Amino acid sequence: MTLPFNASSENTTRCREGFTLLELLVVIVIIGLLAAYVGPKYFAQLGKSEVTIAKAQIVALEKALDTLRIDVGRFPTTEEGLAALTVTPAAMAKWNGPYLKKDVPLDPWGQAYIYRSPGSKNDIDIVSLGKDGQPGGTGEAADISN
């Protein structure tokens, strides 16, 4: 018995066992193009999110300081600093903290927030010096304050 159309059954039943070098190179080039397009956009968003985190942390610190002020009757001095939110200062008899669940956070770039009381603009100033850690700057390096 002969098979009418499958004269070469070896060709039709043999499976391909991998990809050719050309196919792999095409896939690698496509992945590279996608990474080149998406990468810069992703890292630009990462910088924006760090600024947003710093602003949110400053707002949270401000709220905790307001609660401390309600309990004690005043903001901590510059010397007492933000540590007064977690540790009882000697001069605060009515301290009812801790006012933060954890230690005072560092800014998103790993630097401590600068606290001043009285502040230059408000009763208190809470400042992050930005990505560069230096006063002034623009973009991600700009200072962030309450």
Coordinates of C-alpha atoms in Angstrom, one line a residue:
M1 CA 0.0 0.0 0.0
T2 CA 1.4 3.3 -1.0
L3 CA 0.6 6.6 0.5
P4 CA -0.6 9.0 -2.1
F5 CA 0.6 12.4 -0.8
N6 CA 3.0 11.4 1.9
A7 CA 5.7 9.9 -0.2
S8 CA 8.2 11.4 2.1
S9 CA 6.8 10.8 5.5
E10 CA 10.2 11.5 7.0
N11 CA 10.0 15.2 6.1
T12 CA 6.5 15.7 7.4
T13 CA 6.9 13.9 10.7
R14 CA 10.3 15.3 11.6
C15 CA 9.9 18.1 14.2
R16 CA 12.1 21.2 14.4
E17 CA 14.2 20.8 17.5
G18 CA 15.2 24.5 18.2
F19 CA 15.6 27.9 16.8
T20 CA 18.0 29.0 14.2
L21 CA 20.7 31.6 15.0
L22 CA 18.9 34.2 12.8
E23 CA 15.7 33.8 14.8
L24 CA 17.5 34.2 18.1
L25 CA 19.2 37.3 16.8
V26 CA 15.9 38.8 15.7
V27 CA 14.4 38.2 19.2
I28 CA 17.5 39.7 20.9
V29 CA 17.3 42.8 18.7
I30 CA 13.6 43.3 19.4
I31 CA 14.2 42.9 23.2
G32 CA 17.1 45.4 22.9
L33 CA 14.9 48.0 21.1
L34 CA 12.2 47.6 23.7
A35 CA 14.7 48.1 26.5
A36 CA 16.2 51.1 24.9
Y37 CA 12.7 52.7 24.5
V38 CA 11.3 51.8 27.9
G39 CA 14.4 52.1 30.1
P40 CA 14.8 55.9 30.1
K41 CA 11.1 56.4 30.6
Y42 CA 11.2 54.0 33.6
F43 CA 14.2 55.7 35.2
A44 CA 12.7 59.2 34.7
Q45 CA 9.6 58.0 36.6
L46 CA 11.8 56.6 39.4
G47 CA 13.3 60.0 40.0
K48 CA 9.8 61.6 40.1
S49 CA 8.6 59.0 42.6
E50 CA 11.5 59.7 45.0
V51 CA 10.5 63.4 45.0
T52 CA 6.9 62.3 45.7
I53 CA 8.0 60.1 48.5
A54 CA 10.1 62.9 50.1
K55 CA 7.0 65.2 50.0
A56 CA 4.8 62.6 51.6
Q57 CA 7.3 61.9 54.3
I58 CA 7.6 65.7 55.1
V59 CA 3.8 65.9 55.3
A60 CA 3.8 62.9 57.7
L61 CA 6.5 64.4 59.9
E62 CA 4.6 67.7 60.0
K63 CA 1.4 65.9 61.2
A64 CA 3.4 64.1 63.9
L65 CA 5.0 67.4 65.0
D66 CA 1.5 69.0 65.1
T67 CA 0.3 66.2 67.4
L68 CA 3.4 66.6 69.6
R69 CA 2.7 70.4 69.7
I70 CA -0.9 69.8 70.8
D71 CA 0.3 67.5 73.7
V72 CA 3.3 69.6 74.8
G73 CA 2.3 73.1 73.8
R74 CA 5.2 73.8 71.6
F75 CA 7.3 72.4 68.7
P76 CA 10.6 70.8 69.6
T77 CA 13.5 73.1 69.4
T78 CA 16.1 72.8 66.6
E79 CA 18.4 71.1 69.1
E80 CA 15.8 68.6 70.2
G81 CA 15.1 67.9 66.5
L82 CA 12.9 65.3 64.9
A83 CA 14.2 62.8 67.5
A84 CA 11.6 64.3 69.8
L85 CA 9.0 62.4 67.9
T86 CA 10.3 59.0 69.1
V87 CA 12.3 59.7 72.3
T88 CA 11.1 61.8 75.2
P89 CA 13.2 65.0 75.5
A90 CA 14.0 66.1 79.0
A91 CA 12.3 69.4 78.7
M92 CA 8.9 68.0 77.6
A93 CA 7.0 66.9 80.7
K94 CA 3.7 66.4 78.8
W95 CA 5.2 64.3 76.0
N96 CA 2.8 61.5 75.1
G97 CA 4.6 59.7 72.3
P98 CA 6.1 58.1 70.4
Y99 CA 4.5 60.1 67.6
L100 CA 5.9 57.8 64.9
K101 CA 5.6 54.0 64.7
K102 CA 9.2 53.7 63.5
D103 CA 12.3 55.8 63.8
V104 CA 12.5 59.1 61.9
P105 CA 12.9 58.1 58.3
L106 CA 15.8 59.3 56.0
D107 CA 14.9 61.0 52.8
P108 CA 14.7 58.8 49.7
W109 CA 18.4 59.5 49.0
G110 CA 19.5 58.3 52.4
Q111 CA 20.1 61.8 54.0
A112 CA 18.6 63.0 57.3
Y113 CA 15.9 65.6 57.0
I114 CA 16.9 69.1 58.2
Y115 CA 14.6 70.4 61.0
R116 CA 14.5 74.0 62.2
S117 CA 12.3 75.6 64.8
P118 CA 11.5 78.4 64.4
G119 CA 11.6 78.1 60.6
S120 CA 12.3 80.7 58.0
K121 CA 8.9 80.3 56.3
N122 CA 6.7 78.7 58.9
D123 CA 6.8 77.8 62.6
I124 CA 9.0 74.9 61.6
D125 CA 11.0 73.9 58.6
I126 CA 11.5 70.3 57.4
V127 CA 13.9 70.2 54.4
S128 CA 15.4 67.5 52.2
L129 CA 18.3 68.7 50.1
G130 CA 17.3 66.4 47.2
K131 CA 19.3 63.9 45.3
D132 CA 22.6 65.9 45.3
G133 CA 22.5 66.5 49.1
Q134 CA 23.5 70.2 48.5
P135 CA 21.4 73.3 49.1
G136 CA 19.6 74.7 46.0
G137 CA 19.6 72.8 42.7
T138 CA 17.0 72.0 40.1
G139 CA 15.0 68.9 39.1
E140 CA 15.7 65.9 41.4
A141 CA 18.5 67.9 43.0
A142 CA 16.1 70.7 44.2
D143 CA 15.4 71.2 47.8
I144 CA 12.1 69.9 49.1
S145 CA 10.5 71.5 52.1
N146 CA 7.2 72.0 53.9

